[in-house]
PDB file of C-alpha atoms in Angstrom:
ATOM      1  CA  UNK A   1      26.389 144.506   1.995  1.00  0.00           C
ATOM      2  CA  UNK A   2      24.221 147.538   1.177  1.00  0.00           C
ATOM      3  CA  UNK A   3      20.726 146.448   0.120  1.00  0.00           C
ATOM      4  CA  UNK A   4      20.433 149.517  -2.111  1.00  0.00           C
ATOM      5  CA  UNK A   5      23.406 148.282  -4.119  1.00  0.00           C
ATOM      6  CA  UNK A   6      21.863 144.842  -4.461  1.00  0.00           C
ATOM      7  CA  UNK A   7      18.534 146.349  -5.546  1.00  0.00           C
ATOM      8  CA  UNK A   8      20.294 148.361  -8.232  1.00  0.00           C
ATOM      9  CA  UNK A   9      22.286 145.326  -9.310  1.00  0.00           C
ATOM     10  CA  UNK A  10      19.185 143.116  -9.658  1.00  0.00           C
ATOM     11  CA  UNK A  11      17.378 145.822 -11.597  1.00  0.00           C
ATOM     12  CA  UNK A  12      20.293 146.172 -14.030  1.00  0.00           C
ATOM     13  CA  UNK A  13      20.501 142.387 -14.346  1.00  0.00           C
ATOM     14  CA  UNK A  14      16.824 142.174 -15.272  1.00  0.00           C
ATOM     15  CA  UNK A  15      16.813 145.246 -17.497  1.00  0.00           C
ATOM     16  CA  UNK A  16      20.026 144.426 -19.346  1.00  0.00           C
ATOM     17  CA  UNK A  17      20.833 148.127 -19.455  1.00  0.00           C
ATOM     18  CA  UNK A  18      22.082 150.809 -17.083  1.00  0.00           C
ATOM     19  CA  UNK A  19      19.872 153.366 -18.827  1.00  0.00           C
ATOM     20  CA  UNK A  20      16.690 151.334 -18.496  1.00  0.00           C
ATOM     21  CA  UNK A  21      17.501 150.368 -14.902  1.00  0.00           C
ATOM     22  CA  UNK A  22      18.049 154.025 -14.032  1.00  0.00           C
ATOM     23  CA  UNK A  23      14.597 154.902 -15.378  1.00  0.00           C
ATOM     24  CA  UNK A  24      12.973 152.111 -13.372  1.00  0.00           C
ATOM     25  CA  UNK A  25      14.789 153.112 -10.180  1.00  0.00           C
ATOM     26  CA  UNK A  26      14.290 156.836 -10.589  1.00  0.00           C
ATOM     27  CA  UNK A  27      18.055 157.420 -10.584  1.00  0.00           C
ATOM     28  CA  UNK A  28      20.481 158.977 -13.011  1.00  0.00           C
ATOM     29  CA  UNK A  29      22.547 156.671 -15.189  1.00  0.00           C
ATOM     30  CA  UNK A  30      25.820 157.860 -13.569  1.00  0.00           C
ATOM     31  CA  UNK A  31      24.375 157.001 -10.150  1.00  0.00           C
ATOM     32  CA  UNK A  32      23.516 153.478 -11.314  1.00  0.00           C
ATOM     33  CA  UNK A  33      26.964 153.069 -12.866  1.00  0.00           C
ATOM     34  CA  UNK A  34      28.597 154.256  -9.648  1.00  0.00           C
ATOM     35  CA  UNK A  35      26.598 151.831  -7.510  1.00  0.00           C
ATOM     36  CA  UNK A  36      27.475 148.880  -9.731  1.00  0.00           C
ATOM     37  CA  UNK A  37      31.153 149.805  -9.654  1.00  0.00           C
ATOM     38  CA  UNK A  38      31.013 150.073  -5.857  1.00  0.00           C
ATOM     39  CA  UNK A  39      29.464 146.618  -5.622  1.00  0.00           C
ATOM     40  CA  UNK A  40      32.051 145.185  -8.026  1.00  0.00           C
ATOM     41  CA  UNK A  41      34.868 146.649  -5.887  1.00  0.00           C
ATOM     42  CA  UNK A  42      33.342 145.126  -2.748  1.00  0.00           C
ATOM     43  CA  UNK A  43      33.103 141.707  -4.384  1.00  0.00           C
ATOM     44  CA  UNK A  44      36.401 141.979  -6.241  1.00  0.00           C
ATOM     45  CA  UNK A  45      34.760 140.624  -9.373  1.00  0.00           C
ATOM     46  CA  UNK A  46      33.152 142.156 -12.482  1.00  0.00           C
ATOM     47  CA  UNK A  47      29.387 141.651 -12.555  1.00  0.00           C
ATOM     48  CA  UNK A  48      28.614 142.875 -16.075  1.00  0.00           C
ATOM     49  CA  UNK A  49      30.281 143.042 -19.451  1.00  0.00           C
ATOM     50  CA  UNK A  50      29.676 146.397 -21.128  1.00  0.00           C
ATOM     51  CA  UNK A  51      28.534 146.167 -24.751  1.00  0.00           C
ATOM     52  CA  UNK A  52      27.447 148.584 -27.450  1.00  0.00           C
ATOM     53  CA  UNK A  53      23.827 147.998 -26.494  1.00  0.00           C
ATOM     54  CA  UNK A  54      23.381 147.419 -22.790  1.00  0.00           C
ATOM     55  CA  UNK A  55      25.214 144.942 -20.608  1.00  0.00           C
ATOM     56  CA  UNK A  56      25.373 141.192 -20.146  1.00  0.00           C
ATOM     57  CA  UNK A  57      26.035 139.558 -16.775  1.00  0.00           C
ATOM     58  CA  UNK A  58      29.199 137.631 -16.062  1.00  0.00           C
ATOM     59  CA  UNK A  59      28.976 134.165 -14.521  1.00  0.00           C
ATOM     60  CA  UNK A  60      29.452 135.764 -11.096  1.00  0.00           C
ATOM     61  CA  UNK A  61      26.741 138.296 -11.930  1.00  0.00           C
ATOM     62  CA  UNK A  62      24.270 135.567 -12.873  1.00  0.00           C
ATOM     63  CA  UNK A  63      25.080 133.644  -9.707  1.00  0.00           C
ATOM     64  CA  UNK A  64      24.611 136.704  -7.485  1.00  0.00           C
ATOM     65  CA  UNK A  65      21.302 137.591  -9.179  1.00  0.00           C
ATOM     66  CA  UNK A  66      20.033 134.049  -8.732  1.00  0.00           C
ATOM     67  CA  UNK A  67      20.812 134.177  -5.014  1.00  0.00           C
ATOM     68  CA  UNK A  68      19.805 137.766  -4.243  1.00  0.00           C
ATOM     69  CA  UNK A  69      16.716 138.434  -6.363  1.00  0.00           C
ATOM     70  CA  UNK A  70      14.245 136.139  -4.518  1.00  0.00           C
ATOM     71  CA  UNK A  71      15.183 137.683  -1.159  1.00  0.00           C
ATOM     72  CA  UNK A  72      14.860 141.241  -2.456  1.00  0.00           C
ATOM     73  CA  UNK A  73      11.473 140.397  -3.963  1.00  0.00           C
ATOM     74  CA  UNK A  74      10.407 138.935  -0.626  1.00  0.00           C
ATOM     75  CA  UNK A  75      11.396 142.148   1.165  1.00  0.00           C
ATOM     76  CA  UNK A  76       9.352 144.171  -1.324  1.00  0.00           C
ATOM     77  CA  UNK A  77       6.391 141.888  -0.725  1.00  0.00           C
ATOM     78  CA  UNK A  78       6.658 142.325   3.056  1.00  0.00           C
ATOM     79  CA  UNK A  79       6.858 146.099   2.699  1.00  0.00           C
ATOM     80  CA  UNK A  80       4.019 146.350   0.198  1.00  0.00           C
ATOM     81  CA  UNK A  81       1.769 144.003   2.153  1.00  0.00           C
ATOM     82  CA  UNK A  82       2.156 146.178   5.204  1.00  0.00           C
ATOM     83  CA  UNK A  83       1.042 149.207   3.201  1.00  0.00           C
ATOM     84  CA  UNK A  84      -1.768 147.460   1.345  1.00  0.00           C
ATOM     85  CA  UNK A  85      -4.578 147.858   3.890  1.00  0.00           C
ATOM     86  CA  UNK A  86      -8.272 148.337   3.187  1.00  0.00           C
ATOM     87  CA  UNK A  87      -8.069 152.127   3.368  1.00  0.00           C
ATOM     88  CA  UNK A  88      -5.338 152.484   0.749  1.00  0.00           C
ATOM     89  CA  UNK A  89      -6.265 153.149  -2.852  1.00  0.00           C
ATOM     90  CA  UNK A  90      -3.717 151.595  -5.175  1.00  0.00           C
ATOM     91  CA  UNK A  91      -3.525 152.597  -8.829  1.00  0.00           C
ATOM     92  CA  UNK A  92      -3.113 149.798 -11.349  1.00  0.00           C
ATOM     93  CA  UNK A  93      -1.810 150.729 -14.800  1.00  0.00           C
ATOM     94  CA  UNK A  94      -2.842 148.309 -17.543  1.00  0.00           C
ATOM     95  CA  UNK A  95      -1.901 148.358 -21.222  1.00  0.00           C
ATOM     96  CA  UNK A  96      -2.950 146.202 -24.140  1.00  0.00           C
ATOM     97  CA  UNK A  97      -4.644 146.035 -27.540  1.00  0.00           C
ATOM     98  CA  UNK A  98      -7.761 148.234 -27.578  1.00  0.00           C
ATOM     99  CA  UNK A  99     -10.428 145.672 -28.487  1.00  0.00           C
ATOM    100  CA  UNK A 100      -9.313 142.823 -26.213  1.00  0.00           C
ATOM    101  CA  UNK A 101      -8.552 145.158 -23.321  1.00  0.00           C
ATOM    102  CA  UNK A 102     -11.913 146.909 -23.635  1.00  0.00           C
ATOM    103  CA  UNK A 103     -14.019 143.799 -24.195  1.00  0.00           C
ATOM    104  CA  UNK A 104     -12.283 141.342 -21.891  1.00  0.00           C
ATOM    105  CA  UNK A 105      -9.738 142.709 -19.421  1.00  0.00           C
ATOM    106  CA  UNK A 106     -11.318 145.946 -18.235  1.00  0.00           C
ATOM    107  CA  UNK A 107     -14.747 144.483 -17.419  1.00  0.00           C
ATOM    108  CA  UNK A 108     -13.008 141.802 -15.347  1.00  0.00           C
ATOM    109  CA  UNK A 109     -10.741 144.224 -13.494  1.00  0.00           C
ATOM    110  CA  UNK A 110     -13.438 146.777 -12.696  1.00  0.00           C
ATOM    111  CA  UNK A 111     -14.762 144.266 -10.171  1.00  0.00           C
ATOM    112  CA  UNK A 112     -11.646 145.032  -8.127  1.00  0.00           C
ATOM    113  CA  UNK A 113     -12.371 148.752  -7.896  1.00  0.00           C
ATOM    114  CA  UNK A 114     -15.107 148.149  -5.298  1.00  0.00           C
ATOM    115  CA  UNK A 115     -18.562 149.666  -5.080  1.00  0.00           C
ATOM    116  CA  UNK A 116     -17.510 151.959  -2.240  1.00  0.00           C
ATOM    117  CA  UNK A 117     -14.566 153.315  -4.195  1.00  0.00           C
ATOM    118  CA  UNK A 118     -12.071 151.422  -2.022  1.00  0.00           C
ATOM    119  CA  UNK A 119      -9.720 149.056  -3.762  1.00  0.00           C
ATOM    120  CA  UNK A 120      -8.079 149.842  -7.081  1.00  0.00           C
ATOM    121  CA  UNK A 121      -7.884 152.977  -9.117  1.00  0.00           C
ATOM    122  CA  UNK A 122      -7.619 151.679 -12.670  1.00  0.00           C
ATOM    123  CA  UNK A 123      -5.796 153.350 -15.543  1.00  0.00           C
ATOM    124  CA  UNK A 124      -5.628 151.832 -19.023  1.00  0.00           C
ATOM    125  CA  UNK A 125      -3.819 152.641 -22.234  1.00  0.00           C
ATOM    126  CA  UNK A 126      -3.962 151.018 -25.667  1.00  0.00           C
ATOM    127  CA  UNK A 127      -1.199 150.130 -28.085  1.00  0.00           C
ATOM    128  CA  UNK A 128       0.327 147.429 -30.237  1.00  0.00           C
ATOM    129  CA  UNK A 129       2.570 144.712 -28.839  1.00  0.00           C
ATOM    130  CA  UNK A 130       5.825 146.606 -29.324  1.00  0.00           C
ATOM    131  CA  UNK A 131       4.529 149.829 -27.793  1.00  0.00           C
ATOM    132  CA  UNK A 132       2.953 147.996 -24.866  1.00  0.00           C
ATOM    133  CA  UNK A 133       6.061 145.997 -23.987  1.00  0.00           C
ATOM    134  CA  UNK A 134       8.303 149.056 -24.285  1.00  0.00           C
ATOM    135  CA  UNK A 135       6.002 150.982 -21.952  1.00  0.00           C
ATOM    136  CA  UNK A 136       5.971 148.136 -19.447  1.00  0.00           C
ATOM    137  CA  UNK A 137       9.759 147.824 -19.522  1.00  0.00           C
ATOM    138  CA  UNK A 138      10.081 151.571 -18.965  1.00  0.00           C
ATOM    139  CA  UNK A 139       7.852 151.400 -15.890  1.00  0.00           C
ATOM    140  CA  UNK A 140       4.838 153.169 -17.394  1.00  0.00           C
ATOM    141  CA  UNK A 141       2.527 150.170 -16.855  1.00  0.00           C
ATOM    142  CA  UNK A 142       2.086 147.509 -14.162  1.00  0.00           C
ATOM    143  CA  UNK A 143       0.513 144.847 -16.376  1.00  0.00           C
ATOM    144  CA  UNK A 144       0.510 144.389 -20.140  1.00  0.00           C
ATOM    145  CA  UNK A 145      -1.569 142.193 -22.405  1.00  0.00           C
ATOM    146  CA  UNK A 146       0.159 141.370 -25.658  1.00  0.00           C
ATOM    147  CA  UNK A 147       0.227 138.863 -28.488  1.00  0.00           C
ATOM    148  CA  UNK A 148       4.052 138.783 -28.448  1.00  0.00           C
ATOM    149  CA  UNK A 149       6.046 136.852 -25.849  1.00  0.00           C
ATOM    150  CA  UNK A 150       8.801 139.146 -24.529  1.00  0.00           C
ATOM    151  CA  UNK A 151      12.461 138.218 -24.505  1.00  0.00           C
ATOM    152  CA  UNK A 152      15.045 138.800 -21.813  1.00  0.00           C
ATOM    153  CA  UNK A 153      14.941 138.758 -18.034  1.00  0.00           C
ATOM    154  CA  UNK A 154      13.248 142.103 -17.441  1.00  0.00           C
ATOM    155  CA  UNK A 155       9.738 140.929 -18.356  1.00  0.00           C
ATOM    156  CA  UNK A 156       7.913 137.761 -17.348  1.00  0.00           C
ATOM    157  CA  UNK A 157       4.984 136.412 -19.390  1.00  0.00           C
ATOM    158  CA  UNK A 158       2.153 134.039 -18.508  1.00  0.00           C
ATOM    159  CA  UNK A 159      -0.134 132.553 -21.152  1.00  0.00           C
ATOM    160  CA  UNK A 160      -3.509 134.241 -20.782  1.00  0.00           C
ATOM    161  CA  UNK A 161      -5.755 132.667 -23.417  1.00  0.00           C
ATOM    162  CA  UNK A 162      -6.148 131.779 -27.082  1.00  0.00           C
ATOM    163  CA  UNK A 163      -8.620 133.531 -29.347  1.00  0.00           C
ATOM    164  CA  UNK A 164     -10.209 131.824 -32.353  1.00  0.00           C
ATOM    165  CA  UNK A 165     -10.354 133.717 -35.626  1.00  0.00           C
ATOM    166  CA  UNK A 166     -13.422 133.506 -37.866  1.00  0.00           C
ATOM    167  CA  UNK A 167     -13.867 134.465 -41.511  1.00  0.00           C
ATOM    168  CA  UNK A 168     -17.134 136.420 -41.660  1.00  0.00           C
ATOM    169  CA  UNK A 169     -19.209 138.590 -43.973  1.00  0.00           C
ATOM    170  CA  UNK A 170     -22.765 139.848 -44.286  1.00  0.00           C
ATOM    171  CA  UNK A 171     -25.266 137.203 -45.485  1.00  0.00           C
ATOM    172  CA  UNK A 172     -25.442 138.709 -48.982  1.00  0.00           C
ATOM    173  CA  UNK A 173     -21.814 137.734 -49.619  1.00  0.00           C
ATOM    174  CA  UNK A 174     -22.310 134.211 -48.307  1.00  0.00           C
ATOM    175  CA  UNK A 175     -24.985 133.737 -50.952  1.00  0.00           C
ATOM    176  CA  UNK A 176     -22.368 134.130 -53.668  1.00  0.00           C
ATOM    177  CA  UNK A 177     -20.394 131.090 -52.480  1.00  0.00           C
ATOM    178  CA  UNK A 178     -23.280 129.067 -51.093  1.00  0.00           C
ATOM    179  CA  UNK A 179     -23.725 126.585 -53.903  1.00  0.00           C
ATOM    180  CA  UNK A 180     -21.970 124.660 -56.630  1.00  0.00           C
ATOM    181  CA  UNK A 181     -18.233 124.231 -57.056  1.00  0.00           C
ATOM    182  CA  UNK A 182     -17.380 127.282 -54.942  1.00  0.00           C
ATOM    183  CA  UNK A 183     -18.956 125.751 -51.862  1.00  0.00           C
ATOM    184  CA  UNK A 184     -17.201 122.436 -52.482  1.00  0.00           C
ATOM    185  CA  UNK A 185     -13.886 124.257 -52.710  1.00  0.00           C
ATOM    186  CA  UNK A 186     -14.523 126.082 -49.437  1.00  0.00           C
ATOM    187  CA  UNK A 187     -15.471 122.903 -47.609  1.00  0.00           C
ATOM    188  CA  UNK A 188     -12.421 121.055 -48.911  1.00  0.00           C
ATOM    189  CA  UNK A 189     -10.197 123.566 -47.140  1.00  0.00           C
ATOM    190  CA  UNK A 190      -8.786 125.133 -50.299  1.00  0.00           C
ATOM    191  CA  UNK A 191      -9.014 128.778 -51.239  1.00  0.00           C
ATOM    192  CA  UNK A 192     -12.324 129.463 -52.952  1.00  0.00           C
ATOM    193  CA  UNK A 193     -12.082 131.585 -56.101  1.00  0.00           C
ATOM    194  CA  UNK A 194     -15.311 133.292 -55.006  1.00  0.00           C
ATOM    195  CA  UNK A 195     -13.462 134.831 -52.045  1.00  0.00           C
ATOM    196  CA  UNK A 196     -11.292 136.809 -54.439  1.00  0.00           C
ATOM    197  CA  UNK A 197     -14.342 138.760 -55.594  1.00  0.00           C
ATOM    198  CA  UNK A 198     -15.353 139.867 -52.101  1.00  0.00           C
ATOM    199  CA  UNK A 199     -13.913 143.168 -50.774  1.00  0.00           C
ATOM    200  CA  UNK A 200     -11.633 142.886 -47.741  1.00  0.00           C
ATOM    201  CA  UNK A 201     -12.003 144.826 -44.482  1.00  0.00           C
ATOM    202  CA  UNK A 202      -8.852 145.060 -42.355  1.00  0.00           C
ATOM    203  CA  UNK A 203      -7.040 146.986 -39.641  1.00  0.00           C
ATOM    204  CA  UNK A 204      -3.915 147.669 -41.723  1.00  0.00           C
ATOM    205  CA  UNK A 205      -2.830 147.784 -45.346  1.00  0.00           C
ATOM    206  CA  UNK A 206      -0.681 144.674 -44.761  1.00  0.00           C
ATOM    207  CA  UNK A 207      -3.861 142.651 -44.047  1.00  0.00           C
ATOM    208  CA  UNK A 208      -2.496 141.013 -40.859  1.00  0.00           C
ATOM    209  CA  UNK A 209      -5.651 139.106 -39.891  1.00  0.00           C
ATOM    210  CA  UNK A 210      -6.695 138.008 -43.367  1.00  0.00           C
ATOM    211  CA  UNK A 211      -3.128 137.064 -44.359  1.00  0.00           C
ATOM    212  CA  UNK A 212      -2.674 134.977 -41.210  1.00  0.00           C
ATOM    213  CA  UNK A 213      -5.993 133.208 -41.813  1.00  0.00           C
ATOM    214  CA  UNK A 214      -5.203 132.524 -45.486  1.00  0.00           C
ATOM    215  CA  UNK A 215      -1.750 131.164 -44.634  1.00  0.00           C
ATOM    216  CA  UNK A 216      -3.094 128.912 -41.878  1.00  0.00           C
ATOM    217  CA  UNK A 217      -6.237 127.608 -43.583  1.00  0.00           C
ATOM    218  CA  UNK A 218      -5.633 127.884 -47.321  1.00  0.00           C
ATOM    219  CA  UNK A 219      -1.803 127.792 -47.382  1.00  0.00           C
ATOM    220  CA  UNK A 220      -1.804 130.816 -49.675  1.00  0.00           C
ATOM    221  CA  UNK A 221      -1.980 134.597 -49.686  1.00  0.00           C
ATOM    222  CA  UNK A 222      -5.140 136.645 -50.154  1.00  0.00           C
ATOM    223  CA  UNK A 223      -5.496 137.941 -53.681  1.00  0.00           C
ATOM    224  CA  UNK A 224      -7.674 140.969 -52.964  1.00  0.00           C
ATOM    225  CA  UNK A 225      -6.282 144.140 -51.366  1.00  0.00           C
ATOM    226  CA  UNK A 226      -7.955 145.913 -48.476  1.00  0.00           C
ATOM    227  CA  UNK A 227     -11.021 147.831 -49.606  1.00  0.00           C
ATOM    228  CA  UNK A 228     -11.810 149.243 -46.167  1.00  0.00           C
ATOM    229  CA  UNK A 229      -8.898 149.729 -43.739  1.00  0.00           C
ATOM    230  CA  UNK A 230      -9.683 150.987 -40.242  1.00  0.00           C
ATOM    231  CA  UNK A 231      -7.416 150.511 -37.178  1.00  0.00           C
ATOM    232  CA  UNK A 232      -9.992 149.019 -34.797  1.00  0.00           C
ATOM    233  CA  UNK A 233     -11.522 145.551 -34.963  1.00  0.00           C
ATOM    234  CA  UNK A 234     -14.827 146.853 -33.637  1.00  0.00           C
ATOM    235  CA  UNK A 235     -15.028 149.182 -36.628  1.00  0.00           C
ATOM    236  CA  UNK A 236     -14.079 146.255 -38.887  1.00  0.00           C
ATOM    237  CA  UNK A 237     -17.035 144.321 -37.491  1.00  0.00           C
ATOM    238  CA  UNK A 238     -19.370 147.285 -38.020  1.00  0.00           C
ATOM    239  CA  UNK A 239     -18.272 147.535 -41.652  1.00  0.00           C
ATOM    240  CA  UNK A 240     -18.765 143.788 -42.148  1.00  0.00           C
ATOM    241  CA  UNK A 241     -22.282 144.016 -40.707  1.00  0.00           C
ATOM    242  CA  UNK A 242     -22.973 146.897 -43.093  1.00  0.00           C
ATOM    243  CA  UNK A 243     -22.001 144.661 -46.018  1.00  0.00           C
ATOM    244  CA  UNK A 244     -18.650 146.226 -46.939  1.00  0.00           C
ATOM    245  CA  UNK A 245     -16.952 142.852 -47.445  1.00  0.00           C
ATOM    246  CA  UNK A 246     -15.301 139.958 -45.631  1.00  0.00           C
ATOM    247  CA  UNK A 247     -13.209 140.171 -42.480  1.00  0.00           C
ATOM    248  CA  UNK A 248     -11.305 137.903 -40.135  1.00  0.00           C
ATOM    249  CA  UNK A 249     -12.308 138.608 -36.542  1.00  0.00           C
ATOM    250  CA  UNK A 250     -11.859 137.075 -33.082  1.00  0.00           C
ATOM    251  CA  UNK A 251     -14.876 134.927 -32.302  1.00  0.00           C
ATOM    252  CA  UNK A 252     -15.491 136.667 -28.966  1.00  0.00           C
ATOM    253  CA  UNK A 253     -15.859 139.960 -30.822  1.00  0.00           C
ATOM    254  CA  UNK A 254     -18.277 138.764 -33.492  1.00  0.00           C
ATOM    255  CA  UNK A 255     -20.158 136.040 -31.560  1.00  0.00           C
ATOM    256  CA  UNK A 256     -23.202 138.230 -30.882  1.00  0.00           C
ATOM    257  CA  UNK A 257     -23.372 139.402 -34.511  1.00  0.00           C
ATOM    258  CA  UNK A 258     -23.140 135.772 -35.662  1.00  0.00           C
ATOM    259  CA  UNK A 259     -25.960 134.779 -33.319  1.00  0.00           C
ATOM    260  CA  UNK A 260     -28.167 137.618 -34.597  1.00  0.00           C
ATOM    261  CA  UNK A 261     -27.424 136.714 -38.206  1.00  0.00           C
ATOM    262  CA  UNK A 262     -25.852 140.097 -38.952  1.00  0.00           C
ATOM    263  CA  UNK A 263     -22.799 138.251 -40.259  1.00  0.00           C
ATOM    264  CA  UNK A 264     -22.219 134.614 -41.149  1.00  0.00           C
ATOM    265  CA  UNK A 265     -19.116 132.436 -41.052  1.00  0.00           C
ATOM    266  CA  UNK A 266     -17.909 131.919 -44.615  1.00  0.00           C
ATOM    267  CA  UNK A 267     -15.737 128.995 -43.615  1.00  0.00           C
ATOM    268  CA  UNK A 268     -15.470 126.633 -40.633  1.00  0.00           C
ATOM    269  CA  UNK A 269     -12.083 124.888 -40.787  1.00  0.00           C
ATOM    270  CA  UNK A 270     -11.509 121.740 -38.774  1.00  0.00           C
ATOM    271  CA  UNK A 271      -8.662 123.443 -36.927  1.00  0.00           C
ATOM    272  CA  UNK A 272      -9.436 127.166 -36.646  1.00  0.00           C
ATOM    273  CA  UNK A 273      -6.580 129.677 -36.555  1.00  0.00           C
ATOM    274  CA  UNK A 274      -5.701 130.798 -33.033  1.00  0.00           C
ATOM    275  CA  UNK A 275      -3.810 133.739 -31.589  1.00  0.00           C
ATOM    276  CA  UNK A 276      -2.292 133.594 -28.113  1.00  0.00           C
ATOM    277  CA  UNK A 277      -2.424 136.427 -25.591  1.00  0.00           C
ATOM    278  CA  UNK A 278       0.167 136.823 -22.856  1.00  0.00           C
ATOM    279  CA  UNK A 279      -0.113 138.613 -19.527  1.00  0.00           C
ATOM    280  CA  UNK A 280       3.225 140.315 -18.876  1.00  0.00           C
ATOM    281  CA  UNK A 281       4.783 141.975 -15.827  1.00  0.00           C
ATOM    282  CA  UNK A 282       8.221 143.293 -14.978  1.00  0.00           C
ATOM    283  CA  UNK A 283      10.102 140.525 -13.227  1.00  0.00           C
ATOM    284  CA  UNK A 284       9.805 140.888  -9.470  1.00  0.00           C
ATOM    285  CA  UNK A 285       6.723 143.147  -9.433  1.00  0.00           C
ATOM    286  CA  UNK A 286       4.381 140.284  -8.537  1.00  0.00           C
ATOM    287  CA  UNK A 287       5.767 140.828  -5.041  1.00  0.00           C
ATOM    288  CA  UNK A 288       3.486 143.869  -4.958  1.00  0.00           C
ATOM    289  CA  UNK A 289       0.071 142.685  -3.739  1.00  0.00           C
ATOM    290  CA  UNK A 290      -2.061 144.962  -5.934  1.00  0.00           C
ATOM    291  CA  UNK A 291      -0.260 143.781  -9.076  1.00  0.00           C
ATOM    292  CA  UNK A 292      -0.288 140.143  -7.962  1.00  0.00           C
ATOM    293  CA  UNK A 293      -4.013 140.284  -7.229  1.00  0.00           C
ATOM    294  CA  UNK A 294      -4.874 141.784 -10.625  1.00  0.00           C
ATOM    295  CA  UNK A 295      -2.576 139.283 -12.345  1.00  0.00           C
ATOM    296  CA  UNK A 296      -4.272 136.345 -10.621  1.00  0.00           C
ATOM    297  CA  UNK A 297      -7.724 137.836 -11.246  1.00  0.00           C
ATOM    298  CA  UNK A 298      -7.127 138.115 -14.991  1.00  0.00           C
ATOM    299  CA  UNK A 299      -5.720 134.593 -15.253  1.00  0.00           C
ATOM    300  CA  UNK A 300      -8.828 133.235 -13.513  1.00  0.00           C
ATOM    301  CA  UNK A 301     -11.164 135.279 -15.695  1.00  0.00           C
ATOM    302  CA  UNK A 302      -9.376 134.102 -18.836  1.00  0.00           C
ATOM    303  CA  UNK A 303     -10.337 130.506 -18.067  1.00  0.00           C
ATOM    304  CA  UNK A 304     -13.855 131.444 -19.236  1.00  0.00           C
ATOM    305  CA  UNK A 305     -12.650 133.291 -22.329  1.00  0.00           C
ATOM    306  CA  UNK A 306     -11.097 130.351 -24.148  1.00  0.00           C
TER     307      UNK A 306
END
């Protein structure tokens, strides 16, 4: 059986689409369709059911993918390992949310570039979860960091770490809820009326961070709209330090400002809200040593981020 046909078949099986598989393989969609039909004629069985959006494997298709995919991945690993010597410069394409990627992932991965310039060439791009996963599926990235676990067989996710969210503001705002009934309400875990009088700093008009915190901790929705909306958590922190209002931020991002007293935690719930990050690859690409090494490196580094 032609290995090229099997490679195309496994790619279609993982992608769930002839169009997406063609993009990943660098082929035209008619060429992919032709190869699948050739393989189906050789086997005498249909491998996919065509639907309005993509394809789904038949029972025979699932069985063939289960048997063939590990061997094809192993062949890729053998080939890539032979090419991955010390003199080769491999480019790693990483995508993820701007703040986490800049503050956590990139500093860890730059250690792999090597002081002598040998090792990895690193390229990074920023985007939200949907954009990042779409780019990874289309073959634009090698690794993606996202807060959404992908569905389907094309992408494989590993849990990277959890980030704790903290409700913070400049000290002047904390003084307004630092005594009397307001403080008792905060400590009891209920929404403090005093919070409603503090302006809100957020990354989007929908208040994603503040709304998630309010729902988790206070079992309610925030009453105040966003006063300052800026699409970068680092800018949100800068505005909070400047006294523009309250914000919900990842602890890793505001830890230094908390230590310096530039902002204070307005509330310390017993169980703080968490958000999970996932490290995602296209299924089968961990057979490539440069991707596998970066994947393992990030997972190890993340053990110190939690």
